[in-house]
Amino acid sequence: MSSLWYSITVAPELGIVLGLTPVMLVRQRSKKEKQSGHAPDRPPFVVRVIRAISQYVLQIGCWLITTAGTRITVEGLENLPEKGPLLIAARHYHHLYDGCILLRCIPRRMHIFVALDWIRTRWQRALMEWACTTLSWPTVLRTERLFVTTDGQEGESIFRVDEVKKYLRNAVKDAMLLLRHGKGLVIFPEAYPNVDPDPNPKDRGVSFLPFRAGFVRLVELAERDEQARVAIVPTGFCYTPGKRRWQVTLRLGTPLYRKDYEDATALASAIEERVQELSH
């Protein structure tokens, strides 16, 4: 999913299409409110309108991207809870289309857990940190990717190694709060897509990477208040090349719950197995 943001930074006009201008107005206004000591729990009407416009424009951007490059079939929408904390654990096949398809097709506002370690310039870092913060998208750094350039060679990173833990702490906190507040969160537990402009572990010919089980830990933390009950929906992608566009089937499985499994490892394994089944 990091490459969704990469596409924005290499084409600034795409960033505007995806709603960065409206959310910037919200960010500036919110900052002034905090400085003045008047930041109410419920944002002012103007801020709410701008946020709604931003989300609407984001949806339009995803619709344009996916319409141009894919033909989508969706199966299993009836498995999605209409409300309450939702975590979509999805296969990561395409660096750009996966996230856009989910944002377009899921009938709830979703927040995506993204990696920013691909960034190589200060302006990209400033823009992406601001955008993800404004959209409430948790961000992490993959340690193994910090000093790898887009051609797979060693290089310098705009991030320091000692920032990895800080990003992880903030991402865990942000994701936990989203779930506790009944929001929807998308995570790609493989961490890398099959189709990616940058080198990654899947270049060795593997179709799936083992799931990183940290997403189950997020669920456990969110449910510590004994009020949240997170629905984890295993989600598969099946891509078939077409003459001009990918034929993509998005499959949503029935929700799984932490309480139904003996431990986190058993739940992570069950979700991984189900995601692979849904991706064929």
XYZ file of C-alpha atoms in Angstrom:
280
model
C 0.000 0.000 0.000
C 3.008 2.282 0.279
C 2.961 2.593 -3.503
C -0.449 4.256 -3.443
C 1.275 7.169 -1.750
C 4.265 6.821 -4.121
C 1.922 7.410 -7.042
C 0.674 10.585 -5.382
C 4.136 12.024 -4.802
C 5.412 11.418 -8.328
C 2.267 12.993 -9.788
C 1.192 15.976 -7.643
C -1.973 16.464 -9.643
C -3.083 12.978 -8.567
C -2.603 14.049 -4.975
C -5.029 16.892 -5.541
C -7.520 14.505 -7.128
C -7.310 12.269 -4.067
C -8.334 15.045 -1.773
C -5.155 16.492 -0.314
C -6.284 20.085 -0.802
C -9.522 19.754 1.213
C -7.872 17.891 4.074
C -5.118 20.519 4.239
C -7.756 23.126 5.043
C -9.009 20.924 7.869
C -5.486 20.467 9.193
C -4.768 24.192 9.196
C -8.061 25.041 10.874
C -7.687 22.338 13.530
C -4.182 23.560 14.342
C -5.448 27.100 14.881
C -8.226 25.816 17.139
C -5.774 23.906 19.307
C -3.513 26.945 19.593
C -6.441 29.128 20.627
C -7.663 26.604 23.163
C -10.998 26.187 21.380
C -10.915 22.681 19.946
C -14.360 21.225 20.736
C -15.033 17.501 20.798
C -17.287 17.909 17.795
C -15.582 19.812 14.939
C -17.254 23.000 13.657
C -19.701 22.683 10.797
C -17.236 24.031 8.219
C -14.600 21.486 9.230
C -17.109 18.635 9.036
C -18.161 19.748 5.563
C -14.571 19.967 4.331
C -13.784 16.528 5.743
C -16.841 15.104 3.998
C -15.750 16.713 0.731
C -12.243 15.331 1.182
C -13.542 11.808 1.703
C -15.852 12.156 -1.282
C -13.005 13.331 -3.516
C -10.850 10.461 -2.253
C -13.588 8.042 -3.307
C -13.752 9.679 -6.740
C -9.988 9.336 -7.125
C -10.104 5.634 -6.264
C -13.028 5.153 -8.643
C -11.094 6.794 -11.494
C -7.952 4.744 -10.834
C -9.752 1.412 -10.593
C -12.081 2.108 -13.518
C -9.115 2.873 -15.768
C -7.110 -0.201 -14.806
C -9.483 -2.906 -13.557
C -12.802 -4.668 -13.940
C -14.029 -5.584 -10.456
C -16.271 -8.350 -9.168
C -17.115 -8.262 -5.459
C -18.248 -11.305 -3.499
C -19.260 -11.507 0.154
C -20.290 -7.932 0.933
C -23.030 -9.394 3.115
C -20.282 -10.605 5.482
C -19.320 -7.058 6.467
C -20.764 -5.759 9.744
C -22.661 -2.529 9.139
C -21.160 -0.944 12.234
C -18.700 -1.618 15.007
C -14.940 -2.217 14.935
C -13.842 -3.884 11.713
C -10.427 -5.144 10.665
C -9.970 -6.300 7.087
C -6.974 -8.633 6.777
C -6.314 -8.751 3.045
C -4.025 -10.379 0.549
C -1.592 -7.872 -0.958
C -1.338 -8.470 -4.693
C -1.112 -5.090 -6.449
C 0.798 -2.148 -5.009
C -1.816 0.397 -6.129
C -5.115 -1.277 -6.968
C -5.624 -3.286 -3.752
C -6.102 -0.251 -1.552
C -8.088 1.688 -4.137
C -10.450 -1.243 -4.707
C -11.092 -1.616 -0.986
C -11.712 2.106 -0.544
C -14.067 2.061 -3.511
C -15.992 -1.137 -2.782
C -16.279 -1.301 1.008
C -19.461 0.577 2.021
C -17.807 1.977 5.141
C -15.065 4.513 5.663
C -11.818 2.578 5.922
C -8.412 3.553 7.292
C -5.362 1.839 5.801
C -2.268 0.723 7.720
C 0.617 1.873 5.499
C 4.426 1.785 5.368
C 6.432 4.922 4.603
C 9.938 3.444 4.399
C 10.027 3.861 0.589
C 10.293 7.650 0.978
C 13.656 9.142 -0.017
C 13.192 12.943 0.149
C 12.273 15.380 2.899
C 9.342 16.889 1.008
C 7.856 13.434 0.390
C 8.196 12.633 4.071
C 6.563 15.879 5.166
C 3.694 15.440 2.709
C 3.025 11.797 3.501
C 3.231 12.171 7.270
C 0.821 15.082 7.101
C -1.588 13.304 4.726
C -1.666 10.065 6.721
C -2.142 11.942 9.981
C -4.994 13.948 8.510
C -6.703 10.833 7.156
C -6.043 8.898 10.399
C -4.023 6.229 8.593
C -1.512 4.496 10.915
C 2.044 4.455 9.537
C 5.036 2.205 10.187
C 8.590 1.705 8.938
C 9.816 -1.711 7.801
C 13.363 -1.934 9.136
C 14.531 -4.194 6.321
C 13.462 -1.598 3.728
C 14.968 1.552 5.221
C 18.230 1.450 3.297
C 17.076 -0.244 0.085
C 16.586 1.960 -2.992
C 13.938 1.469 -5.684
C 16.397 -0.583 -7.764
C 17.153 -2.938 -4.883
C 20.557 -1.474 -4.045
C 21.748 -0.150 -0.713
C 21.218 3.562 -0.192
C 20.497 6.282 2.315
C 17.145 6.647 4.047
C 15.379 9.832 5.072
C 14.442 7.997 8.285
C 16.720 6.978 11.127
C 16.778 3.463 12.532
C 15.906 4.784 15.989
C 12.620 6.153 14.578
C 11.263 2.683 13.823
C 10.070 2.025 17.387
C 8.461 5.458 17.667
C 6.514 4.895 14.459
C 5.457 1.454 15.660
C 4.246 2.765 19.024
C 2.233 5.523 17.376
C 0.792 3.167 14.763
C -0.301 0.654 17.396
C -1.924 3.398 19.455
C -3.676 4.924 16.426
C -4.925 1.554 15.164
C -6.141 0.525 18.614
C -8.098 3.761 19.040
C -9.665 3.447 15.594
C -10.951 -0.007 16.475
C -12.132 1.028 19.929
C -14.098 3.849 18.340
C -15.848 1.420 16.010
C -13.921 2.354 12.864
C -12.745 0.207 9.960
C -9.066 -0.644 9.454
C -7.335 -2.361 6.515
C -4.121 -4.313 7.062
C -2.057 -6.300 4.570
C -0.349 -8.865 6.859
C 2.062 -9.996 4.115
C 3.551 -6.460 4.090
C 4.545 -6.725 0.403
C 2.532 -6.986 -2.853
C 3.094 -9.323 -5.793
C 3.025 -6.502 -8.354
C 5.333 -3.761 -7.115
C 7.631 -1.236 -8.853
C 10.164 -1.775 -6.052
C 12.066 -5.013 -5.372
C 10.592 -7.079 -2.548
C 10.690 -10.638 -1.123
C 7.997 -11.838 -3.544
C 10.366 -11.300 -6.469
C 11.696 -14.799 -5.774
C 8.511 -16.248 -7.222
C 6.403 -16.855 -4.120
C 2.694 -16.077 -4.424
C 2.114 -15.545 -0.701
C 4.333 -14.462 2.160
C 3.741 -15.670 5.735
C 1.409 -13.348 7.607
C 2.954 -11.074 10.202
C 0.817 -11.778 13.243
C 1.005 -8.278 14.710
C -2.495 -7.488 13.470
C -3.928 -9.968 15.980
C -2.092 -8.129 18.740
C -3.865 -4.934 17.649
C -7.181 -6.702 18.106
C -6.192 -7.905 21.572
C -5.191 -4.389 22.616
C -8.408 -2.888 21.262
C -10.502 -5.434 23.178
C -8.775 -4.825 26.503
C -11.452 -2.314 27.441
C -13.890 -5.275 27.413
C -16.298 -3.274 25.277
C -14.902 -3.540 21.759
C -15.465 -6.773 19.843
C -13.458 -6.593 16.642
C -14.735 -8.409 13.567
C -11.766 -9.649 11.524
C -12.784 -10.195 7.906
C -10.358 -12.305 5.828
C -10.208 -10.807 2.348
C -8.860 -12.308 -0.852
C -7.878 -10.822 -4.191
C -7.783 -12.777 -7.428
C -6.168 -10.935 -10.361
C -6.329 -12.114 -13.974
C -4.560 -10.108 -16.701
C -6.849 -8.777 -19.430
C -6.128 -7.132 -22.757
C -6.302 -3.649 -21.285
C -7.374 -4.036 -17.684
C -6.962 -6.459 -14.828
C -9.937 -8.687 -14.062
C -10.128 -8.530 -10.275
C -12.304 -10.516 -7.902
C -12.535 -9.193 -4.352
C -13.798 -11.820 -1.905
C -14.813 -11.047 1.659
C -15.049 -13.965 4.067
C -17.147 -14.416 7.179
C -15.825 -12.545 10.240
C -13.558 -14.262 12.752
C -13.206 -13.239 16.395
C -10.329 -13.453 18.836
C -12.410 -15.070 21.594
C -13.084 -18.105 19.411
C -9.400 -19.121 19.264
C -7.061 -20.459 21.897
C -4.286 -17.971 21.183
C -3.114 -15.310 18.738
C -1.055 -17.775 16.706
C -4.061 -20.001 16.046
C -6.162 -17.034 14.949
C -3.441 -15.647 12.665
C -3.010 -19.068 11.044
C -6.755 -19.435 10.504
C -6.974 -16.009 8.881
C -3.951 -16.660 6.664
C -5.427 -19.954 5.488
C -8.792 -18.351 4.789
C -7.265 -15.434 2.865
C -5.389 -17.860 0.628
C -8.589 -19.815 -0.017
C -10.429 -16.606 -0.929
C -7.653 -15.623 -3.339
C -8.152 -18.566 -5.712
